[in-house]
Amino acid sequence: MKKWFYRLLLSYLPIFLVIVFVVIFISFLAMRDFSQKEAETANRLFLSYVKQTIEHSLKDIDNTVIKGILTDKSIGEFFYPTSDMNRYVVNSQASEKIQSLTGTNPVINSIYLVRLFDHTVMSKNAMMPLEEFGDRGFILKLLQDKEVPQNWSVLRSYSEFFDQKSSSVVTLVRKVPLQSGSEGFVVVNVGIDLIEKSLDDIYKSNIDLMNVVDTDGNLLFGTEVRNAKVQHTPTEEKGLPGMKSDYTGWEFRSGIGSNIVYSVFSIFSYIWIVFMLIAVCSGAVWIVFITRRNYKPIERIMGRIQHYSLQKSFELIGEKGKDEFNFIGTALDKLIEQSNEVQKQHKETQHYRRKYFFYELLYDADTISSEEWGAQMRALDLPEHAEQWSLVVFEMDKYAAFIDRYPSKDQHLLKFVLSSVIKEIADQHHLVVWTEWISGHHLVTLYQWPAKNDTRAVELCENVRKWVEQNLDFTVTVGVGNAAFQINDIQQSYEEASEALKYKSSLGGNRVIELEQVWTRSPGSETSKHVQIIRSLTQSFRLGEEEWEIKMNKLFDDLGSDIYTRDDIVSLMNYMMYHIFREISDFSVEIKEIWTKDALPRMNDLLNQFETLDDLQSGFLKLFSDALNRIEGQREHRDNRQLIQNVKVYVELHFDDPDLSLTHLGDAFQISSKYVSQLFKEAFGEKFSDYLTKIRVESAKKWLAETDIPVQDIAIKAGYIHTFSFIRVFKKMVGMTPGDYRKEFR
């Protein structure tokens, strides 16, 4: 194949090179006379354009920026301060104005103000005494000469600070006030490199030489600086035509370079036309001859292919009459296309499998066995065994402002940066991390400890938070759940992390929040007492228990025993309505519409109109009763009502069994465990695990309050094998440990 390639290449390449050379040679001769005649005119027009461009930019600075500064109120207050002014505000406003005007023209290097009565200099970056200012020599020269130049200065060096690298600039100075200059000066520095950068497109033209010098003969910019071959040759020795600016006094020079090439070719006559025709005809004959001779091996190969694979050939070619090269090209295209499609489908399938399993860990971990976990980890190329897991939720602060600030493409990029930082910091501690975006501003991260490690998830999250704060334009708040020692505990760790994030409104954003810390800081307050009653009330309402009315009356009795503002009462009622909505979020669409389309609007109207607490209590009792009656009516129409009631009774009788699970219920009632979970959610809007936990905790509270049974024995009676698991669940549900609960109750 390489021999065949080189043979074709060496056959056609000389033809191409010869023809191209001849065409370029003849074209160059043809354009010689015309180029020489137009060169001088083009140079003159070019110089005029460059001069007008620079003059317009400098005049714009003179007429717009300087006049704007001298007439601005904040600048006037800087030069004419009074005793009743806030110096900090005046200086800040003047600095902001300087910074704003610096950005009005891309060639402006800097602007600063000089106040004479106290020798103070104000720039966009700092305010300092004249003795500490990097451009002090230029200002002192102005003060010594006593006459401010009316035009732009010659080339000079400028730096704002003594240890700062200097820049080449030209300067315009205006007095304050304009006539006398008794109060100070306004100094505008225009960067030579910025002017040159604005003319980059002009340098890319066909002009070989272009230089600009100031009134002292200093080279400002041009090809002398940019081209090393002519850098040391004086501009005057090139005989360049020049043009002087009346406004700046600068001289603009340009040229087309050397004419030696044109002189050499001038000896040729116009017989080039005949040579061009002969060259083209000869090349055409040569190409036809070489092509016919070199095609014979290809023809023989294609004949053999068609002889042995006529049917496949027809599939690839499609129809009779297509050339042989199309046969080869089509076959290769189909193979590549099929390979890419298979690879793409594999990646998409892998991504969806990974995301689906992650969601299953967060929301339905009870159904995942250790065998299924191992199989999924092997399929996803992740470690199968771990000492423990930690679930963390990263929430982007001020997400609405983030969406308004960045376009969609930049949003995805910044989110990718956040995910990458989390993985990089985890890699530094030799940890496995799994991240998935579950919503626009929530990134869930699963840390996996393959062996014992002293690093805590809180430390990793704090490192991520600090990095984001220092390097990005947004911040994150992190909720951290307790460590999970079993696969089924990952879901609980996620719920704890989500719960910790709910305290963001109280604790503030841009921080790492542990649920354990929140529990130790907020037990036993009056607001916490009302919140516990509201949660218990909403759970009873969801389950259709008659105790909801007793709990609501107790809530209003507690509110009536103290003095609360209307805002406090409305806030608690809104919290209760929010919790009810969360409790029924897993109900059927018909049941949710009873609340969202009827009960919720009526409650909002009641909150806006009530005058006394009694009015609010009677109104809420009626609304809750009507909504519950309609919900119960919907439940009675469902086919599996009796089955799920039997399951509920069974759970209430056997909650102390440590092996009680969805699988256990499925075996007991001869149905699928996942079907039991689905029926439970549809009927009561609550997962089986949450309902079982509630029953166990309520029973434990009763034993703690009424008996002296040790906590370890109560944990076993409540269905927990490990005491620490019981304590953690109890603290999450009640807000305090079992021991503290027993002390407080008694």
XYZ file of C-alpha atoms in Angstrom:
746
model
C 0.000 0.000 0.000
C 2.843 2.471 0.786
C 4.582 1.643 -2.495
C 1.348 2.334 -4.346
C 0.878 5.600 -2.428
C 4.391 6.860 -3.191
C 4.035 5.880 -6.820
C 0.905 7.978 -7.249
C 2.368 10.831 -5.201
C 5.588 10.989 -7.252
C 3.555 10.828 -10.423
C 1.275 13.781 -9.747
C 3.308 15.954 -7.373
C 5.878 17.132 -9.981
C 3.033 18.097 -12.289
C 1.393 20.123 -9.549
C 4.601 21.864 -8.540
C 5.626 22.734 -12.102
C 2.223 24.126 -13.049
C 1.920 26.136 -9.848
C 5.418 27.548 -10.250
C 4.764 28.558 -13.847
C 1.424 30.186 -12.975
C 2.952 32.118 -10.065
C 5.918 33.174 -12.183
C 3.752 34.416 -15.047
C 1.258 36.086 -12.698
C 4.077 37.907 -10.942
C 5.338 39.237 -14.280
C 1.857 40.342 -15.247
C 1.323 42.251 -12.029
C 4.796 43.861 -12.020
C 3.981 47.033 -13.867
C 0.593 47.469 -12.264
C 1.984 46.974 -8.719
C 4.715 49.530 -9.235
C 2.228 52.141 -10.398
C -0.211 51.546 -7.561
C 2.331 51.182 -4.746
C 2.851 54.869 -4.152
C -0.881 55.631 -4.170
C -1.607 52.708 -1.824
C 1.083 53.830 0.622
C -0.275 57.347 0.699
C -3.841 56.139 1.323
C -2.574 53.707 3.957
C -0.693 56.417 5.843
C -3.711 58.709 5.700
C -5.940 55.983 7.119
C -3.524 55.151 9.949
C -3.072 58.825 10.815
C -6.833 59.479 10.863
C -7.454 56.368 12.975
C -4.933 57.371 15.634
C -5.975 61.048 15.602
C -9.647 60.107 15.978
C -8.879 57.856 18.951
C -6.745 60.500 20.699
C -9.230 63.299 19.992
C -12.006 61.146 21.353
C -10.041 60.786 24.577
C -9.366 64.536 24.671
C -12.972 65.584 23.935
C -14.896 62.902 25.789
C -12.905 61.420 28.651
C -11.145 64.575 29.871
C -14.197 66.795 29.559
C -16.279 64.162 31.290
C -13.827 64.061 34.194
C -13.651 67.836 34.598
C -17.431 68.213 34.625
C -18.235 65.244 36.830
C -19.517 66.010 40.334
C -17.468 63.283 42.059
C -14.219 64.581 40.487
C -15.107 68.139 41.468
C -15.660 67.086 45.078
C -12.221 65.434 45.046
C -10.507 68.680 43.984
C -12.721 70.948 46.088
C -13.414 69.020 49.326
C -15.347 70.656 52.142
C -15.420 69.825 55.828
C -18.948 68.405 55.722
C -18.067 65.817 53.075
C -17.377 62.172 53.798
C -13.819 61.840 52.471
C -14.104 58.085 52.077
C -17.251 58.340 49.956
C -15.774 61.171 47.842
C -12.555 59.246 47.197
C -14.442 56.036 46.428
C -16.726 57.793 43.932
C -13.768 59.518 42.248
C -11.919 56.201 41.939
C -14.983 54.517 40.451
C -15.358 57.352 37.939
C -11.700 57.029 36.901
C -12.118 53.278 36.486
C -15.285 53.790 34.437
C -13.653 56.314 32.106
C -10.521 54.175 31.724
C -12.675 51.533 30.112
C -14.299 53.925 27.591
C -11.396 53.661 25.137
C -9.268 50.519 24.652
C -6.013 52.462 24.153
C -6.121 54.221 27.555
C -3.421 52.839 29.862
C -4.341 54.816 32.965
C -5.907 58.025 34.330
C -4.954 59.733 37.566
C -5.740 62.974 39.405
C -3.199 65.240 41.137
C -4.512 67.504 43.942
C -2.021 70.298 44.642
C -3.072 71.630 48.046
C -2.076 68.354 49.808
C -0.011 66.720 46.986
C -2.338 63.712 46.765
C -2.609 61.401 43.735
C -5.790 59.404 42.989
C -5.813 56.534 40.456
C -8.270 53.723 39.823
C -6.164 51.405 42.025
C -5.061 53.559 44.942
C -4.852 56.938 46.600
C -1.391 57.953 47.829
C 0.898 60.910 48.574
C 2.886 62.278 45.661
C 6.164 61.056 47.216
C 4.986 57.414 46.996
C 3.621 57.632 43.437
C 5.564 55.839 40.704
C 5.089 58.699 38.168
C 6.298 61.337 40.634
C 9.094 62.604 38.328
C 6.665 63.572 35.570
C 4.417 65.502 38.003
C 7.378 67.335 39.570
C 8.557 68.379 36.111
C 5.085 69.809 35.408
C 5.225 71.782 38.660
C 8.726 73.102 37.886
C 7.923 74.163 34.301
C 4.706 75.886 35.468
C 3.366 75.582 31.933
C 1.275 72.538 31.117
C 1.777 71.306 27.487
C -1.372 71.686 25.417
C -0.765 68.593 23.293
C 0.318 64.991 23.689
C 3.769 64.370 25.153
C 6.651 62.531 23.525
C 7.313 58.861 24.243
C 7.982 58.223 27.944
C 7.918 55.423 30.564
C 5.142 55.175 33.170
C 4.554 53.030 36.228
C 2.019 53.580 39.008
C 4.162 51.936 41.684
C 7.960 51.945 42.050
C 8.213 48.136 41.987
C 5.895 47.839 38.985
C 7.125 47.206 35.445
C 6.973 50.434 33.422
C 4.924 50.910 30.244
C 5.638 53.034 27.181
C 3.005 55.783 26.964
C 2.223 59.222 25.605
C 0.477 61.603 27.974
C -2.158 64.330 27.858
C -2.413 66.769 30.811
C -5.360 69.074 31.612
C -5.410 71.705 34.365
C -8.062 72.016 37.076
C -9.592 74.521 36.702
C -8.973 74.740 32.963
C -7.571 78.293 32.934
C -5.417 78.560 36.036
C -4.692 74.984 37.125
C -4.492 76.130 40.718
C -6.151 73.008 42.144
C -4.356 70.258 40.260
C -4.112 68.218 37.079
C -5.886 65.409 35.257
C -3.345 63.103 33.569
C -4.303 60.597 30.850
C -1.742 57.998 29.707
C -2.263 56.221 26.401
C -0.319 52.959 25.985
C 1.807 52.705 22.852
C 1.385 48.922 22.926
C -2.400 49.390 23.112
C -2.396 51.672 20.051
C -0.224 49.170 18.212
C -2.555 46.324 19.206
C -5.572 48.224 17.858
C -3.746 48.452 14.502
C -2.898 44.721 14.307
C -5.247 44.158 11.394
C -3.560 46.983 9.474
C -0.136 45.389 10.006
C -1.456 42.286 8.326
C -1.860 44.195 5.039
C 0.584 44.095 2.158
C 2.580 47.071 3.427
C 6.139 45.908 4.114
C 7.326 48.877 6.175
C 5.444 51.278 8.456
C 6.880 53.392 11.292
C 5.500 56.157 13.539
C 7.874 58.591 15.308
C 7.136 61.409 17.746
C 8.309 65.043 17.587
C 11.692 64.116 19.151
C 12.330 61.426 16.548
C 11.618 58.534 18.948
C 10.201 55.420 17.272
C 6.723 54.880 18.762
C 5.801 51.691 16.947
C 5.914 50.014 13.560
C 7.642 47.240 11.643
C 11.035 48.351 12.955
C 10.038 46.923 16.341
C 8.212 43.896 15.054
C 10.622 42.722 12.288
C 14.036 41.562 13.492
C 15.608 41.893 10.022
C 15.081 45.641 9.807
C 15.063 46.444 13.491
C 18.505 48.034 13.493
C 18.227 49.875 10.174
C 17.372 53.589 10.543
C 14.009 54.462 9.040
C 15.362 57.446 7.098
C 17.791 55.214 5.143
C 14.894 53.314 3.564
C 13.622 56.362 1.708
C 10.115 55.901 3.053
C 7.430 58.463 2.106
C 6.153 60.333 5.155
C 3.059 62.202 6.399
C 2.945 64.465 9.458
C -0.017 64.901 11.823
C -0.974 68.501 12.619
C -2.725 67.356 15.810
C -0.035 65.194 17.444
C 3.091 66.307 15.551
C 3.887 62.631 14.855
C 5.379 61.548 11.524
C 3.992 58.478 9.726
C 6.267 56.654 7.250
C 5.632 53.576 5.084
C 6.924 51.780 1.978
C 6.716 48.615 -0.141
C 10.297 47.484 0.454
C 12.903 46.688 -2.157
C 12.288 46.847 -5.932
C 15.143 44.487 -6.859
C 12.754 41.653 -7.745
C 10.792 43.908 -10.078
C 14.026 45.064 -11.752
C 15.144 41.494 -12.407
C 11.895 40.503 -14.039
C 11.710 43.635 -16.157
C 14.119 42.096 -18.664
C 11.466 39.562 -19.729
C 9.065 40.324 -22.607
C 5.406 39.599 -22.812
C 6.075 36.202 -24.409
C 4.935 34.825 -20.983
C 1.448 34.346 -22.399
C 2.682 31.722 -24.840
C 4.647 29.961 -22.099
C 1.553 29.793 -19.879
C -0.551 28.163 -22.602
C 2.162 25.650 -23.426
C 2.629 24.747 -19.748
C -1.100 24.184 -19.156
C -1.513 22.011 -22.257
C 1.574 19.965 -21.464
C 0.397 19.377 -17.871
C -3.028 18.199 -19.044
C -1.544 15.692 -21.511
C 0.875 14.427 -18.856
C -1.870 13.900 -16.253
C -4.069 11.950 -18.697
C -1.196 9.685 -19.691
C -0.033 8.963 -16.112
C -3.590 8.386 -14.866
C -4.385 5.817 -17.554
C -1.155 3.930 -16.931
C -1.430 3.899 -13.101
C -5.105 2.894 -13.041
C -4.511 -0.558 -14.547
C -3.515 -2.226 -11.185
C -6.615 -0.768 -9.509
C -8.769 -2.060 -12.319
C -7.426 -5.590 -11.867
C -7.985 -5.464 -8.069
C -11.567 -4.264 -8.442
C -12.250 -7.010 -10.951
C -11.210 -9.666 -8.445
C -13.276 -8.072 -5.649
C -16.388 -7.935 -7.785
C -15.846 -11.537 -8.902
C -15.902 -12.920 -5.329
C -18.387 -10.523 -3.663
C -20.839 -9.391 -6.311
C -23.811 -9.241 -3.936
C -21.979 -7.304 -1.227
C -20.621 -5.005 -3.848
C -24.132 -4.156 -4.990
C -25.205 -3.400 -1.409
C -22.318 -1.028 -0.850
C -22.382 0.636 -4.274
C -26.163 0.826 -4.287
C -26.721 0.890 -8.011
C -24.903 -0.029 -11.172
C -22.677 2.546 -12.746
C -20.856 3.892 -9.672
C -17.074 3.942 -9.826
C -14.739 1.527 -8.083
C -13.343 4.088 -5.630
C -16.863 4.656 -4.360
C -17.076 0.940 -3.598
C -14.018 1.065 -1.336
C -14.981 4.406 0.231
C -18.569 3.323 0.946
C -17.433 0.081 2.579
C -15.003 1.906 4.872
C -17.585 4.582 5.711
C -20.122 1.974 6.732
C -17.632 0.157 8.945
C -16.545 3.381 10.673
C -20.132 4.547 11.084
C -21.217 1.252 12.647
C -18.225 1.246 14.999
C -18.915 4.829 16.155
C -22.603 4.102 16.646
C -21.903 1.041 18.803
C -19.399 2.995 20.901
C -21.810 5.906 21.333
C -24.668 3.610 22.399
C -22.389 1.884 24.898
C -21.413 5.207 26.501
C -25.035 6.379 26.695
C -26.161 3.083 28.216
C -23.338 3.214 30.768
C -24.281 6.805 31.705
C -27.981 6.017 32.199
C -27.246 2.854 34.174
C -24.899 4.780 36.427
C -27.401 7.617 37.012
C -30.352 5.263 37.601
C -28.454 3.202 40.159
C -27.317 6.381 41.948
C -30.937 7.541 42.257
C -31.884 4.118 43.541
C -29.220 4.467 46.276
C -30.665 7.824 47.322
C -34.368 7.032 47.281
C -34.836 3.265 47.463
C -31.741 1.752 49.065
C -33.848 -0.761 51.045
C -34.342 -2.841 47.891
C -30.605 -3.085 47.035
C -28.891 -6.273 48.149
C -25.147 -6.729 48.595
C -25.055 -8.968 45.502
C -26.774 -6.337 43.384
C -24.397 -3.675 44.742
C -21.369 -5.751 43.806
C -22.674 -6.449 40.309
C -23.421 -2.772 39.674
C -20.033 -1.633 40.951
C -18.220 -4.117 38.731
C -20.251 -2.996 35.724
C -19.467 0.674 36.448
C -15.742 0.017 37.092
C -16.015 1.223 40.698
C -14.669 -0.427 43.905
C -17.013 -3.012 45.325
C -15.891 -3.108 48.968
C -15.753 -0.171 51.381
C -15.241 0.431 55.076
C -17.910 3.144 55.120
C -19.707 5.708 52.941
C -20.537 9.395 53.433
C -23.266 11.198 51.527
C -22.826 14.955 50.929
C -25.068 17.450 49.108
C -23.488 20.572 47.548
C -25.981 23.414 46.965
C -25.041 26.394 44.796
C -25.844 29.645 46.619
C -27.947 32.332 44.889
C -28.713 30.054 41.963
C -31.166 32.482 40.342
C -28.450 35.133 40.109
C -26.053 32.474 38.768
C -28.485 31.661 35.932
C -28.943 35.345 35.078
C -25.181 36.017 35.103
C -23.940 33.166 32.898
C -25.195 31.719 29.586
C -26.126 28.051 29.460
C -22.758 26.973 28.050
C -20.822 28.713 30.856
C -23.171 27.265 33.491
C -22.362 23.722 32.369
C -18.658 24.559 32.329
C -18.674 25.935 35.901
C -20.660 22.947 37.152
C -18.117 20.664 35.516
C -15.359 22.608 37.301
C -17.102 22.064 40.661
C -17.414 18.306 40.040
C -13.768 18.119 38.958
C -12.549 19.941 42.086
C -14.467 17.523 44.322
C -12.889 14.537 42.563
C -9.402 16.043 42.605
C -9.480 16.761 46.349
C -10.805 13.241 47.011
C -7.987 11.775 44.891
C -5.452 13.622 47.035
C -6.708 11.603 50.029
C -6.902 8.336 48.037
C -10.688 8.207 48.270
C -13.255 7.057 45.720
C -15.930 9.663 44.958
C -19.135 9.477 42.914
C -20.924 12.710 41.911
C -24.284 13.270 40.214
C -26.352 16.441 39.616
C -29.864 15.643 40.875
C -31.191 19.147 40.137
C -30.019 22.436 38.669
C -28.181 23.505 41.817
C -27.815 20.308 43.878
C -24.769 18.069 43.398
C -24.868 14.845 45.431
C -21.488 13.312 46.264
C -20.882 9.822 47.616
C -17.501 9.400 49.321
C -16.313 5.806 49.617
C -13.644 4.804 52.144
C -12.071 1.533 50.916
C -10.088 1.233 54.169
C -9.710 3.018 57.488
C -8.838 6.672 56.978
C -8.446 9.588 59.401
C -9.864 12.061 56.894
C -13.457 13.123 57.605
C -15.999 14.091 54.967
C -16.387 17.471 56.658
C -12.704 18.278 56.042
C -12.970 17.379 52.352
C -16.089 19.506 51.960
C -14.442 22.452 53.712
C -11.506 22.260 51.300
C -13.915 22.257 48.344
C -15.892 25.172 49.787
C -12.753 27.277 50.292
C -11.479 26.525 46.791
C -14.798 27.542 45.202
C -14.946 30.737 47.265
C -11.406 31.745 46.275
C -11.447 30.782 42.584
C -15.042 31.041 41.304
C -17.691 33.757 41.247
C -20.180 31.779 43.296
C -20.209 29.890 46.607
C -21.637 26.579 47.805
C -23.312 25.405 50.982
C -22.671 21.785 51.934
C -24.927 19.437 53.876
C -23.130 16.442 55.415
C -24.908 13.301 56.590
C -23.646 10.779 59.136
C -21.375 7.983 57.943
C -23.113 4.881 56.565
C -21.631 1.506 57.506
C -24.084 -0.521 55.418
C -25.340 -0.069 51.882
C -28.935 0.397 53.043
C -27.812 3.273 55.320
C -26.684 5.394 52.334
C -30.260 6.543 51.808
C -30.506 7.675 55.432
C -27.185 9.518 55.131
C -28.565 11.351 52.085
C -31.709 12.310 53.972
C -29.583 13.626 56.837
C -27.474 15.708 54.445
C -30.633 17.133 52.843
C -32.046 17.857 56.281
C -28.872 19.716 57.256
C -29.228 21.971 54.213
C -32.657 23.079 55.443
C -30.894 25.073 58.170
C -29.116 27.174 55.575
C -31.631 30.019 55.976
C -30.759 30.300 59.675
C -27.048 29.589 59.626
C -26.253 31.356 56.341
C -24.740 30.162 53.094
C -21.157 29.388 52.077
C -20.564 26.935 54.911
C -20.450 23.222 55.726
C -23.419 22.089 57.853
C -23.437 18.850 59.839
C -26.757 17.611 61.115
C -25.114 16.611 64.407
C -24.016 20.215 64.989
C -27.517 21.524 64.262
C -29.049 19.099 66.758
C -26.684 20.173 69.528
C -27.397 23.865 68.907
C -31.202 23.930 68.623
C -33.005 21.527 70.992
C -35.807 22.546 73.326
C -36.680 26.033 72.063
C -40.277 27.224 71.927
C -40.205 27.305 68.129
C -38.813 23.768 68.091
C -41.708 22.674 70.304
C -44.265 24.037 67.812
C -42.370 22.499 64.907
C -42.491 19.056 66.547
C -46.253 19.376 67.035
C -46.691 20.464 63.404
C -44.683 17.509 62.110
C -46.650 15.083 64.239
C -49.913 16.734 63.135
C -49.070 16.502 59.424
C -48.059 12.839 59.751
C -51.381 12.037 61.424
C -53.213 13.971 58.707
C -51.423 12.023 55.990
C -52.272 8.670 57.576
C -55.886 9.711 58.193
C -55.597 9.258 61.968
C -58.194 10.908 64.201
C -55.477 12.328 66.467
C -54.761 15.116 63.952
C -57.608 17.234 65.357
C -56.350 16.828 68.944
C -52.843 17.835 67.873
C -54.125 20.876 65.991
C -56.108 22.054 69.030
C -52.980 21.575 71.157
C -50.971 23.657 68.687
C -53.419 26.541 68.847
C -53.706 26.217 72.640
C -49.905 26.585 72.881
C -49.992 29.573 70.574
C -52.761 31.143 72.622
C -50.851 30.713 75.889
C -48.165 33.175 74.730
C -48.075 36.435 72.800
C -47.035 36.158 69.154
C -47.081 38.630 66.317
C -49.199 38.017 63.257
C -46.049 37.397 61.260
C -44.972 34.661 63.699
C -48.344 32.918 63.431
C -48.431 33.177 59.626
C -44.899 31.808 59.433
C -45.801 28.742 61.512
C -48.970 28.128 59.489
C -47.021 28.353 56.240
C -44.539 25.872 57.672
C -47.415 23.518 58.477
C -48.883 23.853 54.961
C -45.461 23.177 53.471
C -45.044 20.016 55.535
C -48.478 18.742 54.542
C -47.576 19.252 50.897
C -44.365 17.260 51.467
C -46.258 14.495 53.258
C -48.712 13.996 50.360
C -46.144 14.509 47.590
C -46.018 10.746 46.925
C -49.819 10.364 46.812
C -51.721 9.890 43.592
C -52.444 12.864 41.325
C -56.123 12.921 42.378
C -55.273 13.216 46.087
C -52.614 15.889 45.524
C -55.075 17.978 43.493
C -57.535 17.949 46.414
C -54.882 19.771 48.437
C -53.234 21.990 45.804
C -56.328 23.122 43.875
C -58.871 23.424 46.696
C -57.539 23.342 50.265
C -54.306 25.281 49.756
C -55.871 28.359 48.042
C -58.571 28.532 50.740
C -55.939 28.387 53.494
C -53.948 31.186 51.866
C -57.089 33.333 51.763
C -57.741 32.540 55.434
C -54.181 33.565 56.399
C -54.634 36.889 54.617
C -58.015 37.648 56.203
C -58.104 36.278 59.799
C -58.259 38.750 62.698
C -58.128 36.543 65.817
C -56.492 33.216 66.638
C -59.938 31.676 67.256
C -61.015 32.577 63.714
C -57.869 30.961 62.340
C -58.335 27.818 64.453
C -61.964 27.243 63.460
C -61.178 27.914 59.795
C -58.233 25.489 59.718
C -60.202 22.750 61.495
C -62.949 22.990 58.895
C -60.569 23.078 55.937
C -58.530 20.109 57.218
C -61.669 18.111 57.912
C -63.110 18.752 54.424
C -59.814 17.882 52.720
C -59.371 14.683 54.773
C -62.903 13.520 53.978
C -62.261 13.957 50.261
C -58.887 12.193 50.493
C -60.444 9.257 52.364
C -63.096 9.095 49.653
C -60.391 8.751 47.021
C -58.640 6.077 49.065
C -61.816 3.992 49.439
C -62.119 3.734 45.651
C -58.725 2.081 45.212
C -58.734 -1.739 44.644
C -55.838 -2.512 47.003
C -57.214 -0.644 50.011
C -57.907 -3.758 52.094
C -54.564 -5.348 51.213
C -52.528 -2.338 52.265
C -54.564 -1.997 55.481
C -53.684 -5.607 56.310
C -50.029 -4.837 55.609
C -50.231 -1.804 57.898
C -51.752 -3.847 60.732
C -49.105 -6.525 60.249
C -46.339 -3.935 60.514
C -47.828 -2.452 63.697
C -47.908 -5.927 65.302
C -44.428 -7.062 64.202
C -42.427 -3.838 64.271
C -40.108 -5.315 66.942
C -38.847 -7.937 64.471
C -35.334 -6.851 63.303
C -35.842 -8.793 60.058
C -39.019 -6.914 59.154
C -38.480 -5.524 55.646
C -40.163 -5.217 52.265
C -38.855 -8.679 51.374
C -40.324 -10.079 54.609
C -43.723 -8.494 53.834
C -43.604 -9.784 50.270
C -43.090 -13.339 51.541
C -45.791 -12.949 54.180
C -48.452 -11.727 51.702
C -47.163 -13.636 48.648
C -46.526 -10.515 46.554
C -43.458 -8.694 45.205
C -41.518 -6.577 47.696
C -41.341 -3.704 45.211
C -45.111 -3.974 44.733
C -45.580 -3.654 48.498
C -43.408 -0.530 48.468
C -45.422 0.935 45.582
C -48.780 0.237 47.272
C -47.548 1.758 50.531
C -46.468 4.993 48.837
C -49.680 5.307 46.839
C -51.947 4.691 49.843
C -50.172 6.685 52.557
C -47.691 8.884 50.692
C -44.921 7.470 52.861
C -42.181 4.950 52.309
C -42.333 1.743 54.262
C -38.979 2.391 55.970
C -40.134 5.818 57.216
C -43.391 4.390 58.560
C -41.612 1.532 60.343
C -39.110 3.965 61.875
C -41.914 6.189 63.146
C -43.696 3.286 64.871
C -40.483 2.079 66.503
C -39.546 5.559 67.731
C -43.033 6.260 69.113
C -42.987 2.963 71.023
C -39.486 3.733 72.319
C -40.627 7.170 73.531
C -43.430 5.521 75.493
C -41.067 2.995 77.146
C -38.536 5.737 77.956
C -41.201 7.886 79.597
C -43.094 5.185 81.516
C -40.435 2.591 82.421
C -36.861 2.299 83.685
C -35.802 -0.222 81.032
C -32.187 0.464 79.886
C -31.733 2.097 76.515
C -29.973 -1.005 75.156
C -32.996 -3.191 75.974
C -35.410 -0.625 74.527
C -33.418 -0.641 71.296
C -33.852 -4.438 71.042
C -37.566 -4.194 71.900
C -37.955 -1.582 69.143
C -36.423 -3.893 66.556
C -32.833 -2.610 66.421
C -29.925 -5.018 66.708
C -27.315 -2.287 67.240
C -27.869 0.317 69.947
C -25.947 3.037 68.084
C -28.313 2.675 65.101
C -31.298 3.114 67.418
C -29.751 6.227 69.052
C -28.986 7.823 65.693
C -32.515 7.213 64.343
C -34.114 8.396 67.599
C -32.074 11.603 67.628
C -32.976 12.334 64.022
C -36.697 11.859 64.659
C -36.995 13.480 68.107
C -34.125 15.978 68.100
C -32.367 14.529 71.162
C -30.842 11.263 72.376
C -32.984 8.652 74.227
C -31.225 9.457 77.494
C -31.883 13.194 77.140
C -35.512 12.494 76.237
C -36.034 10.414 79.370
C -34.488 13.150 81.540
C -36.513 15.942 79.964
C -39.807 14.040 80.116
C -39.383 13.272 83.789
